Amino acid sequence: MEERRYRSASGAPIALRCRQHSASCRELAVRCPRLQLRSLSAVTSAVWLAAYGLFVLSENSMVLSAAIFITLIGLIIYLHFVKIDQESLLVIGSLGIQVTSSYASGKESTTFIEMSQVKDVVINEAIYMQKVIYYLCILLQDPGDPQAVSEVVPLFQSSMPRLDCLIEVYKSCQEILEHRKTVPQSS
Amino acid sequence: MVLKVFFPSCCSSAESGILIGRWISEQNSAVILAVVHFPFIPAQVKQYLSEVQQVTKVNVSVLGSWSNSKQEKEESLSKFLEDLGTIFAHEPWIQISKEGDSKFWNCSTLQKHSNNPKEEEIILVYYDQRKVMLSHLHPPLDTAPSTDHTSDDASKLSAVFDTVARSKVLFMTDRYDDGPIKLTHWQSDGVEASIIVELLKQAAVPACMLLTFLLSLIAGVCRSRVLKVWPLSFLWSKLSTCEQLGHRLQHLQLISSNKKAQTQAQLMRKANIFVSLLIDVALGILLMSWLYRKNRIGHLADALIPVADHVAEELQDLLQWLMGAPAGLKMNRALDQVLGRFFLYHIHLWISYIHLLSPFIEMILWYVGLSACLGLTVALCILSDIIALLTFHIYCFYVYGARLYCLKIYGLSSLWRLFRGKKWNVLRQRVDSCSYDLDQLFIGTLLFTILLFLLPTTALYYLVFTLLRLLVVIVQGLIHLLVDLIDSLPLYSIILRLCRSYRLA
């Protein structure tokens, strides 16, 4: 259970923690860069300066209290719905894959994908404006049609790790996914 | 292959006993439903399980043993539990044990007839029995498996949800029942029920029957021949209130029908309609209580006539403007005067009619306002109908202007074809060339010129009245949009999603 430091696609520091619970169960968690104090103070000061400017123009003190409320409520909404603290992937061979995102306010949202629906876990390339970004994704298949890929679920959307971190995660996942191909499924 | 054991979280503090549940062999997983405690007689256990199997159609059997010893591990108990495996033959025999206050569990299997003696891996999954039972993830049972592939197609976990959901009757016995078998499951401390819900269920049956009877009476009256005479049927079709009332009647009939909802979708539909009706009537009564206080109806009735007068005056000003030189355009004086005077006389007739009705308006409004107790949607529909009735003259003007314009355009297009020497072939539905006589051409060209130069006047009147009609239609459309929103918003599903999201898959 060690923690290794990597960088995200935009250069911020992130950390990958890999836990092996058993031979067929692994948990990989990526911790996203924290909310920077300087960006928070920059946004707050900008909003309050604008509110003060409006106050000077309109002589209405409601503008100032409205600005304070907006800043507080905006911060709460940002922490609860936008800012992701940690994204983790729990791979249990023969049961499924669980993707968890935990937000800064403590909220956790999980998605569970059954093993019969998972075709493969791959690293894809995407060209975004002038950059080439690598991302890890799960390929889903329709159990009735094992050849076609029905859906692509991208992982680690907020932390956006770089290729070196993704390769570690990819190798861990593939070790477990290989077992289900070698062991025959139904008796 | 990996063995998966689904264990209910309510049984983790249960006394020692044997585990009963369902073994899904194609997925190599065991779904444990309850724990049977000592002392028990194996024959009675088997009989009970076969009874449960008959009722629920779930293949319930004894899967293994569970030991929760407060003291140190007792050798005799473990031997006894292994011997139980010989009485209830099940392959593989699952043994789960928990010692004292230790956090760790011990889970092992006994394979008697196995080919490979290799240790297989066991995954223990803890599940919340109540939530799994209530959540609707299991597939509908109507789609019978016709081919072999459907068992592979269905999601593997849905079999687990299905097993727990279908074993409801197993969870109906609690520890206060005097039976030979003592079980532990999520309801074993007392079957969960609420007095209010039970009372409502008892009261619902006669209430539904009464409601069905009343509704059939009302529906019979509505369908009678008296109300279908031509002028009345035309009137009913034009008034949106009648349509809304008919809609709500249908809803009520759906709710109060005797047969239970077959599928989940039908149940949700019934629940949504019921909640929508409740909210509608509640809002309607709220509106009524607000309206009848402080003589607001009187104020409304008093304000209605001046508003109608004001609208009529504005229209008269508009017509005077059109009869002059509107926006700098030069109209044809004669046609202008004719049309303007015609519309002015119409407005005069309408205003006298409204003034004739004015002493009765308050009483009509008072009685009509009482119908708001049927629901806010009915009140809004009545408002929309009142607006339609008050602006009837605008509708008439629109019809006259549109008819005139339509005739003019029709004539113009036909004469334009004549001007170019062509004709419309009705048989072939296309334009053909045609040779006209000289006098036909002469008169046709003359008429064409007249119509062309009268076009701006008619077009302007048409434009103005169409815009006015559009305004009224937009207002009525917004009201109808609100009515449709209240009718069709699935409030029950929304509230269920927010509060008990595990019940909606």
XYZ file of C-alpha atoms in Angstrom:
692
model
C 0.000 0.000 0.000
C 2.407 2.615 -1.162
C 1.728 6.050 -2.517
C 3.555 7.285 -5.577
C 3.624 10.811 -6.885
C 2.849 11.655 -10.474
C 1.691 14.673 -12.419
C -1.642 15.348 -14.010
C -2.047 16.390 -17.641
C -2.071 20.057 -16.623
C 1.015 19.727 -14.432
C -0.554 19.610 -10.972
C 0.819 16.988 -8.525
C -1.336 13.906 -7.956
C -0.742 10.703 -5.972
C -1.589 7.095 -6.837
C -2.226 4.533 -4.117
C -2.470 0.860 -4.983
C -3.865 -1.686 -2.512
C -4.030 -5.388 -3.124
C -6.765 -6.899 -0.977
C -6.457 -10.403 -2.351
C -5.359 -12.265 -5.436
C -8.381 -11.153 -7.412
C -9.221 -7.838 -5.760
C -7.345 -4.575 -6.182
C -8.081 -0.976 -5.331
C -6.381 1.901 -7.151
C -6.999 5.415 -5.847
C -5.826 8.667 -7.428
C -5.794 11.728 -5.229
C -6.468 14.965 -7.127
C -4.694 18.262 -6.539
C -6.197 20.161 -3.629
C -8.071 23.422 -3.880
C -5.437 26.134 -3.979
C -5.710 28.941 -1.490
C -4.471 31.485 -4.005
C -7.184 30.684 -6.579
C -9.859 30.785 -3.879
C -8.660 34.179 -2.595
C -8.346 35.499 -6.150
C -11.961 34.621 -6.989
C -13.276 35.926 -3.671
C -11.400 39.226 -3.986
C -12.559 39.683 -7.577
C -16.218 39.144 -6.621
C -15.975 41.451 -3.617
C -14.162 44.200 -5.522
C -16.837 44.088 -8.219
C -19.535 44.249 -5.520
C -17.793 47.204 -3.883
C -17.595 48.954 -7.228
C -21.334 48.414 -7.711
C -21.960 49.691 -4.185
C -20.043 52.868 -4.872
C -22.085 53.414 -8.026
C -25.508 52.526 -6.646
C -25.221 53.458 -2.920
C -27.178 50.318 -2.030
C -25.703 48.229 0.765
C -27.702 45.176 -0.275
C -25.123 44.640 -3.012
C -22.421 43.912 -0.458
C -24.463 41.391 1.522
C -25.618 39.800 -1.735
C -21.979 39.422 -2.778
C -21.134 37.686 0.498
C -24.045 35.278 0.123
C -23.166 34.551 -3.471
C -19.558 33.810 -2.534
C -20.547 31.478 0.300
C -23.212 29.619 -1.630
C -20.998 29.411 -4.687
C -18.206 27.922 -2.600
C -20.533 25.345 -1.069
C -21.933 24.375 -4.461
C -18.427 24.124 -5.893
C -17.198 21.893 -3.079
C -20.240 19.672 -3.152
C -20.828 19.246 -6.869
C -17.645 20.144 -8.739
C -14.427 19.643 -6.803
C -13.366 16.013 -6.771
C -10.893 14.996 -4.108
C -10.178 11.393 -4.967
C -11.103 8.970 -7.713
C -10.734 5.277 -7.100
C -11.131 2.079 -9.030
C -11.954 -1.185 -7.253
C -11.507 -4.250 -9.457
C -12.943 -7.510 -8.101
C -12.380 -10.354 -10.491
C -15.583 -12.292 -11.342
C -17.808 -9.675 -9.677
C -17.197 -6.338 -11.324
C -15.512 -2.961 -11.331
C -16.545 -0.114 -9.055
C -15.639 3.498 -9.856
C -15.901 5.946 -6.950
C -15.501 9.731 -6.988
C -15.351 11.487 -3.655
C -16.032 15.202 -3.600
C -14.401 17.784 -1.358
C -17.527 18.085 0.800
C -17.442 14.348 1.541
C -20.050 13.255 -0.964
C -19.268 10.030 -2.794
C -20.756 8.908 -6.028
C -20.185 5.333 -7.156
C -20.856 3.392 -10.298
C -20.682 -0.380 -10.435
C -20.133 -2.259 -13.668
C -20.652 -6.020 -13.743
C -17.899 -8.223 -15.036
C -20.093 -9.709 -17.751
C -20.485 -6.229 -19.242
C -16.775 -5.367 -19.185
C -15.015 -6.163 -22.436
C -11.622 -4.659 -21.668
C -9.737 -1.819 -19.998
C -7.619 0.192 -22.448
C -5.649 3.433 -22.710
C -6.983 5.694 -25.449
C -5.539 8.798 -27.033
C -7.501 11.969 -27.551
C -6.518 15.113 -29.366
C -7.778 18.139 -27.481
C -6.977 21.491 -29.134
C -3.188 21.421 -29.404
C -2.563 18.592 -26.902
C -2.659 14.836 -27.100
C -4.153 13.419 -23.914
C -4.124 9.815 -22.795
C -7.010 8.487 -20.781
C -7.955 5.138 -19.338
C -11.346 3.775 -20.230
C -13.461 0.681 -19.748
C -14.982 -0.845 -22.879
C -18.433 -2.249 -22.251
C -20.027 -4.984 -24.249
C -23.585 -6.108 -24.627
C -23.716 -9.628 -23.142
C -25.707 -10.776 -26.157
C -23.126 -9.536 -28.641
C -19.599 -10.087 -27.318
C -17.896 -8.651 -30.398
C -19.312 -5.153 -30.399
C -18.339 -2.389 -27.993
C -21.561 -0.869 -26.719
C -20.163 1.917 -24.551
C -16.900 3.538 -23.499
C -16.615 4.693 -19.886
C -13.669 7.069 -19.328
C -11.996 6.962 -15.916
C -10.131 9.537 -13.837
C -11.778 12.475 -15.600
C -10.908 15.068 -12.969
C -7.403 14.060 -12.036
C -6.288 13.402 -15.660
C -3.112 11.473 -14.852
C -0.308 11.246 -17.373
C 0.750 8.174 -19.277
C 3.187 6.821 -16.671
C 0.525 6.695 -13.978
C -2.001 5.262 -16.419
C 0.351 2.460 -17.380
C 0.616 1.398 -13.721
C -3.140 1.318 -13.341
C -3.519 -0.482 -16.673
C -1.083 -3.196 -15.713
C -2.818 -3.785 -12.358
C -6.230 -4.068 -14.000
C -5.044 -6.377 -16.753
C -3.526 -8.807 -14.258
C -6.932 -9.347 -12.736
C -8.875 -9.263 -15.986
C -6.616 -11.911 -17.482
C -7.729 -14.439 -14.888
C -11.283 -14.350 -16.031
C -10.258 -15.333 -19.526
C -8.086 -18.234 -18.389
C -10.650 -19.648 -15.945
C -13.685 -21.046 -17.759
C -16.811 -19.110 -16.844
C -19.728 -21.500 -16.565
C -19.742 -25.098 -15.487
C -13.609 -20.665 -9.982
C -14.259 -18.025 -7.396
C -17.102 -18.721 -4.997
C -19.286 -15.703 -4.183
C -21.332 -15.648 -0.987
C -23.936 -12.890 -0.462
C -24.529 -12.471 3.271
C -27.199 -10.195 4.753
C -25.859 -7.552 7.108
C -28.676 -8.133 9.613
C -27.458 -11.687 10.286
C -23.969 -10.678 11.332
C -24.965 -10.522 14.989
C -27.202 -13.580 14.913
C -26.695 -16.667 17.059
C -25.144 -19.794 15.627
C -27.218 -21.835 13.260
C -27.491 -23.036 9.703
C -27.713 -20.862 6.628
C -30.606 -21.097 4.222
C -30.751 -19.477 0.834
C -30.406 -20.122 -2.856
C -27.456 -21.607 -4.679
C -26.970 -20.248 -8.212
C -24.755 -22.867 -9.743
C -24.091 -21.214 -13.103
C -22.550 -18.226 -11.377
C -21.030 -20.231 -8.523
C -22.683 -17.935 -5.997
C -24.758 -18.470 -2.884
C -27.402 -15.964 -1.800
C -28.076 -16.382 1.918
C -31.550 -15.334 2.985
C -31.759 -16.228 6.685
C -30.170 -18.142 9.560
C -32.065 -20.975 11.274
C -31.173 -21.292 14.954
C -30.751 -24.299 17.236
C -32.658 -26.288 18.340
C -34.380 -27.542 15.226
C -35.505 -30.840 13.837
C -34.002 -31.454 10.375
C -37.218 -32.977 9.045
C -39.222 -29.911 10.043
C -36.629 -27.639 8.460
C -36.855 -29.577 5.207
C -40.645 -29.455 5.268
C -40.656 -25.727 5.923
C -38.215 -25.136 3.076
C -40.314 -27.138 0.646
C -43.389 -25.113 1.663
C -41.511 -21.858 1.087
C -40.271 -23.184 -2.234
C -43.801 -23.937 -3.364
C -45.045 -20.454 -2.541
C -42.129 -18.350 -3.770
C -40.858 -20.578 -6.622
C -37.344 -19.866 -5.362
C -35.108 -22.872 -4.905
C -34.410 -22.391 -1.196
C -32.163 -24.937 0.488
C -29.715 -25.285 3.352
C -26.363 -23.938 2.222
C -24.066 -24.126 5.200
C -23.455 -23.257 8.802
C -22.875 -20.041 10.716
C -21.201 -19.934 14.082
C -20.985 -16.857 16.219
C -19.292 -17.913 19.427
C -18.811 -15.402 22.191
C -16.081 -17.445 23.841
C -13.085 -19.095 22.311
C -13.555 -21.416 19.408
C -15.167 -24.656 20.577
C -13.948 -27.769 18.870
C -17.110 -29.738 19.558
C -19.308 -27.073 18.001
C -17.264 -27.002 14.837
C -17.377 -30.781 14.552
C -21.132 -30.697 15.110
C -21.522 -28.116 12.384
C -19.492 -30.229 9.984
C -21.676 -33.203 10.747
C -24.721 -31.149 9.854
C -23.294 -31.121 6.370
C -24.045 -34.817 6.133
C -27.709 -34.371 7.110
C -28.425 -31.529 4.714
C -26.458 -32.626 1.723
C -25.352 -29.612 -0.218
C -22.335 -29.205 -2.391
C -20.315 -27.108 -1.458
C -21.042 -26.798 2.264
C -20.236 -23.235 3.333
C -18.950 -22.611 6.839
C -18.814 -19.043 8.101
C -17.683 -18.302 11.634
C -17.021 -15.249 13.706
C -15.214 -15.349 17.031
C -16.077 -13.170 19.960
C -15.461 -9.520 19.240
C -13.024 -10.154 16.464
C -13.555 -8.097 13.331
C -12.437 -10.893 11.071
C -14.584 -13.691 9.798
C -13.591 -17.128 8.753
C -15.184 -18.536 5.649
C -14.390 -21.976 4.254
C -16.035 -24.613 2.148
C -16.241 -28.361 2.389
C -16.187 -30.141 -0.922
C -16.927 -33.824 -0.677
C -17.133 -34.784 -4.320
C -14.652 -32.421 -5.855
C -12.167 -33.369 -8.518
C -9.547 -30.760 -7.735
C -8.539 -30.400 -4.117
C -7.244 -26.903 -4.805
C -8.282 -24.127 -2.387
C -10.694 -21.902 -4.181
C -11.066 -18.227 -3.466
C -14.183 -17.011 -1.678
C -15.612 -13.504 -2.015
C -18.029 -12.522 0.764
C -20.413 -9.717 -0.149
C -22.384 -7.977 2.604
C -25.791 -6.756 1.479
C -28.568 -4.736 3.088
C -31.527 -7.102 2.825
C -34.286 -4.538 3.117
C -32.919 -2.239 0.433
C -32.113 -5.083 -1.946
C -35.625 -6.429 -1.508
C -37.227 -3.080 -2.201
C -35.064 -1.985 -5.133
C -36.481 -2.892 -8.491
C -33.494 -4.251 -10.308
C -34.898 -7.671 -10.997
C -36.089 -8.250 -14.562
C -39.766 -8.717 -15.268
C -40.913 -12.286 -14.953
C -43.176 -12.120 -18.016
C -40.299 -12.521 -20.441
C -39.969 -16.263 -20.105
C -36.586 -17.586 -21.196
C -37.245 -18.941 -24.622
C -33.723 -19.757 -25.700
C -30.612 -20.719 -23.834
C -28.989 -17.395 -24.511
C -31.331 -15.362 -22.374
C -29.864 -16.743 -19.193
C -26.478 -15.441 -20.284
C -27.912 -12.169 -21.461
C -29.540 -11.298 -18.186
C -27.295 -9.464 -15.823
C -25.776 -11.833 -13.283
C -26.457 -9.642 -10.267
C -30.116 -9.315 -11.120
C -30.513 -12.978 -10.141
C -29.429 -12.030 -6.616
C -31.905 -9.143 -6.448
C -34.607 -11.344 -7.897
C -34.015 -14.077 -5.289
C -34.289 -11.688 -2.358
C -37.326 -9.913 -3.783
C -39.259 -13.094 -4.436
C -38.614 -14.488 -0.959
C -40.859 -11.951 0.717
C -42.947 -14.650 2.400
C -39.837 -15.980 4.122
C -39.426 -12.616 5.828
C -42.962 -12.524 7.143
C -42.301 -14.696 10.225
C -40.675 -12.906 13.112
C -39.371 -14.182 16.430
C -42.663 -13.618 18.195
C -44.354 -16.311 16.114
C -44.571 -19.719 17.768
C -43.265 -22.010 15.116
C -40.862 -24.928 15.106
C -38.308 -22.898 13.169
C -36.538 -19.832 14.532
C -35.175 -17.604 11.783
C -33.069 -14.451 11.713
C -33.529 -12.035 8.822
C -34.147 -8.320 8.469
C -37.670 -8.459 9.817
C -37.095 -11.062 12.531
C -37.292 -8.462 15.279
C -40.835 -7.671 14.295
C -42.562 -7.363 10.948
C -42.409 -3.800 9.755
C -45.769 -2.218 9.247
C -47.357 1.109 9.861
C -50.816 1.525 11.360
C -51.671 4.366 9.018
C -50.782 2.315 5.969
C -52.810 -0.663 7.186
C -55.820 1.522 7.988
C -55.573 3.166 4.584
C -55.436 -0.227 2.912
C -58.551 -1.369 4.747
C -60.375 1.863 3.984
C -59.251 1.914 0.376
C -61.346 -1.020 -0.809
C -64.844 0.309 0.013
C -63.740 3.835 -0.942
C -62.616 2.591 -4.340
C -65.894 0.774 -4.899
C -67.928 3.839 -3.974
C -65.812 6.024 -6.226
C -66.137 3.619 -9.148
C -69.914 3.605 -8.732
C -70.142 7.424 -8.640
C -67.824 7.769 -11.623
C -69.826 5.306 -13.678
C -72.947 7.363 -12.918
C -71.268 10.594 -13.996
C -69.818 8.979 -17.110
C -73.265 7.640 -18.004
C -74.805 11.072 -17.663
C -72.065 12.624 -19.802
C -72.537 10.110 -22.519
C -76.295 10.583 -22.712
C -77.831 11.696 -26.007
C -79.185 14.941 -24.554
C -75.755 16.473 -24.325
C -74.692 15.369 -27.779
C -77.161 17.547 -29.712
C -75.252 19.529 -32.326
C -74.916 23.052 -30.866
C -74.028 21.713 -27.426
C -71.463 19.227 -28.661
C -69.753 21.973 -30.639
C -69.663 24.113 -27.500
C -68.221 21.320 -25.364
C -65.486 20.682 -27.877
C -64.487 24.336 -27.912
C -64.349 24.831 -24.163
C -61.080 23.601 -22.687
C -62.686 23.209 -19.268
C -64.792 20.313 -20.475
C -61.742 18.664 -21.967
C -59.825 19.013 -18.744
C -62.743 17.683 -16.713
C -63.009 14.686 -19.028
C -59.289 14.079 -18.664
C -59.483 14.144 -14.885
C -62.494 11.836 -14.951
C -60.439 9.326 -16.888
C -57.657 9.601 -14.343
C -60.046 9.009 -11.477
C -61.451 5.966 -13.220
C -57.948 4.594 -13.650
C -57.108 5.044 -9.998
C -60.314 3.660 -8.565
C -60.380 0.563 -10.726
C -60.389 -2.708 -8.853
C -57.624 -4.582 -10.554
C -54.146 -4.244 -9.152
C -51.399 -2.832 -11.308
C -49.715 -5.603 -13.267
C -46.326 -4.123 -13.938
C -44.113 -1.654 -12.179
C -44.785 0.946 -14.865
C -48.530 0.778 -14.295
C -48.076 1.081 -10.536
C -45.893 4.156 -10.926
C -48.415 5.657 -13.334
C -51.260 5.177 -10.855
C -49.182 6.633 -8.034
C -48.180 9.632 -10.140
C -51.777 10.345 -11.134
C -52.897 10.056 -7.516
C -50.253 12.469 -6.237
C -50.960 14.865 -9.086
C -54.693 14.854 -8.268
C -53.990 15.456 -4.577
C -51.668 18.391 -5.262
C -54.113 19.790 -7.803
C -57.059 19.718 -5.413
C -54.937 21.103 -2.558
C -53.762 24.041 -4.674
C -57.314 24.582 -5.941
C -58.709 24.768 -2.428
C -55.897 27.128 -1.456
C -56.770 29.352 -4.410
C -60.435 29.217 -3.494
C -59.789 30.194 0.112
C -57.679 33.129 -1.083
C -60.260 34.202 -3.652
C -63.301 34.150 -1.405
C -61.721 36.171 1.324
C -62.222 39.935 1.570
C -64.754 39.893 -1.257
C -62.090 39.535 -3.924
C -64.645 38.055 -6.297
C -66.592 41.288 -6.072
C -63.474 43.330 -6.822
C -62.669 41.071 -9.746
C -66.177 41.381 -11.169
C -66.056 45.158 -10.735
C -62.721 45.334 -12.486
C -63.795 43.143 -15.376
C -66.146 45.576 -17.115
C -63.754 48.553 -17.102
C -61.030 46.269 -18.482
C -63.278 45.136 -21.319
C -64.203 48.785 -21.993
C -60.543 49.733 -21.997
C -59.695 46.994 -24.485
C -62.544 48.133 -26.723
C -61.348 51.741 -26.577
C -57.819 50.713 -27.483
C -59.177 48.765 -30.436
C -61.192 51.768 -31.574
C -58.084 53.944 -31.402
C -56.217 51.364 -33.411
C -58.890 51.317 -36.088
C -58.932 55.120 -36.274
C -55.174 54.998 -36.769
C -55.555 52.414 -39.520
C -58.245 54.507 -41.173
C -55.834 57.454 -41.300
C -52.328 57.025 -42.679
C -50.797 54.293 -40.519
C -47.001 54.394 -40.329
C -46.947 56.795 -43.223
C -48.444 54.308 -45.699
C -51.128 55.635 -48.000
C -54.267 53.497 -47.911
C -57.050 53.323 -50.386
C -59.518 55.727 -48.797
C -62.790 54.059 -49.788
C -61.863 50.497 -48.828
C -60.240 51.777 -45.672
C -63.376 53.596 -44.567
C -65.596 50.599 -45.351
C -63.496 48.132 -43.421
C -62.869 50.536 -40.563
C -66.539 51.396 -40.106
C -67.511 47.714 -40.297
C -65.098 46.789 -37.518
C -66.061 49.812 -35.414
C -69.713 48.832 -35.564
C -68.761 45.321 -34.522
C -66.930 46.654 -31.475
C -69.937 48.788 -30.588
C -72.166 45.689 -30.690
C -69.763 43.794 -28.504
C -69.543 46.491 -25.873
C -73.314 46.782 -25.618
C -73.487 43.027 -25.180
C -70.936 43.116 -22.348
C -72.808 45.960 -20.661
C -75.997 43.912 -20.894
C -74.322 41.120 -18.981
C -72.733 43.321 -16.337
C -75.248 42.868 -13.487
C -74.901 39.082 -13.677
C -71.107 38.929 -13.862
C -70.527 38.846 -10.137
C -72.951 35.984 -9.563
C -71.572 33.987 -12.478
C -68.029 34.495 -11.237
C -68.986 33.476 -7.722
C -70.470 30.176 -8.801
C -67.786 29.499 -11.339
C -65.128 30.171 -8.706
C -66.615 27.338 -6.633
C -65.437 24.886 -9.260
C -61.853 25.691 -8.306
C -62.252 23.073 -5.584
C -62.106 20.455 -8.314
C -58.517 21.432 -8.895
C -56.197 24.221 -9.882
C -56.123 22.910 -13.455
C -59.894 23.367 -13.747
C -59.607 26.924 -12.431
C -56.867 27.712 -14.947
C -58.916 26.229 -17.774
C -61.878 28.383 -16.743
C -59.594 31.423 -16.763
C -58.448 30.531 -20.253
C -62.055 30.135 -21.399
C -63.030 33.497 -19.883
C -60.160 35.158 -21.748
C -61.309 33.466 -24.951
C -64.875 34.705 -24.423
C -63.817 38.253 -23.582
C -61.600 38.528 -26.645
C -64.129 36.945 -28.955
C -64.342 40.120 -31.025
C -60.590 39.979 -31.722
C -61.119 36.420 -32.932
C -63.958 37.577 -35.191
C -61.825 40.395 -36.632
C -59.050 37.945 -37.296
C -61.432 35.643 -39.129
C -62.848 38.492 -41.270
C -59.408 39.892 -42.064
C -58.001 36.465 -42.852
C -60.940 35.507 -45.033
C -60.722 38.749 -47.003
C -56.980 38.405 -47.418
C -57.275 34.787 -48.423
C -59.859 35.577 -51.097
C -57.723 38.415 -52.387
C -54.600 36.277 -52.627
C -56.531 33.521 -54.328
C -57.975 35.912 -56.853
C -54.608 37.572 -57.411
C -52.831 34.313 -58.074
C -55.475 33.137 -60.477
C -55.476 36.439 -62.379
C -51.692 36.509 -62.410
C -51.773 33.199 -64.205
C -54.253 34.648 -66.654
C -51.961 37.641 -67.145
C -49.185 35.289 -68.197
C -51.488 33.158 -70.335
C -51.602 30.108 -68.093
C -54.340 28.216 -66.331
C -54.614 25.847 -63.371
C -55.577 22.387 -64.484
C -57.665 20.903 -61.682
C -57.660 17.440 -63.175
C -53.935 17.198 -63.551
C -53.130 19.449 -60.556
C -50.655 21.528 -62.524
C -50.331 24.792 -64.441
C -51.057 24.544 -68.172
C -50.903 27.145 -70.858
C -54.205 28.346 -72.229
C -55.264 30.749 -74.955
C -57.749 33.320 -73.751
C -60.035 35.577 -75.779
C -59.257 39.230 -75.960
C -62.181 40.374 -73.784
C -61.291 37.753 -71.148
C -57.734 39.062 -71.094
C -58.912 42.670 -70.890
C -61.276 42.178 -67.937
C -58.850 39.845 -66.235
C -56.041 42.380 -66.417
C -58.332 45.122 -65.140
C -59.427 43.080 -62.141
C -55.869 42.084 -61.492
C -54.767 45.694 -61.318
C -57.608 46.613 -58.986
C -56.879 43.753 -56.625
C -53.163 44.468 -56.701
C -53.573 48.081 -55.695
C -56.032 47.197 -52.961
C -53.586 44.647 -51.577
C -51.686 46.872 -49.106
C -54.873 47.920 -47.305
C -56.154 44.401 -46.840
C -52.723 43.110 -45.994
C -52.296 45.718 -43.279
C -55.639 44.931 -41.669
C -54.801 41.240 -41.858
C -51.403 41.783 -40.283
C -52.712 43.890 -37.407
C -55.507 41.513 -36.483
C -53.311 38.455 -36.825
C -50.838 39.963 -34.387
C -53.602 40.707 -31.903
C -54.964 37.177 -32.223
C -51.432 35.822 -31.775
C -51.119 37.746 -28.528
C -54.315 36.219 -27.179
C -53.260 32.757 -28.354
C -49.897 33.101 -26.638
C -51.549 33.988 -23.336
C -53.963 31.076 -23.643
C -51.108 28.800 -24.681
C -49.110 29.658 -21.576
C -52.078 28.862 -19.360
C -52.572 25.531 -21.123
C -48.878 24.776 -20.762
C -49.175 25.272 -17.025
C -52.223 22.998 -16.930
C -50.388 20.288 -18.870
C -47.428 20.598 -16.558
C -49.554 19.991 -13.481
C -51.326 17.122 -15.216
C -48.336 15.234 -16.417
C -45.463 15.975 -14.035
C -44.542 12.661 -12.349
C -44.270 14.066 -8.845
C -44.337 10.703 -7.087
C -41.350 9.462 -9.074
C -39.448 12.685 -8.405
C -40.082 12.527 -4.668
C -39.176 8.828 -4.596
C -35.941 9.582 -6.443
C -35.018 12.288 -3.963
C -35.972 10.496 -0.761
C -35.811 6.739 -1.352
C -33.618 6.414 -4.390
C -32.912 2.725 -3.844
C -36.480 1.868 -4.801
C -35.988 3.200 -8.323
C -33.472 1.326 -10.385
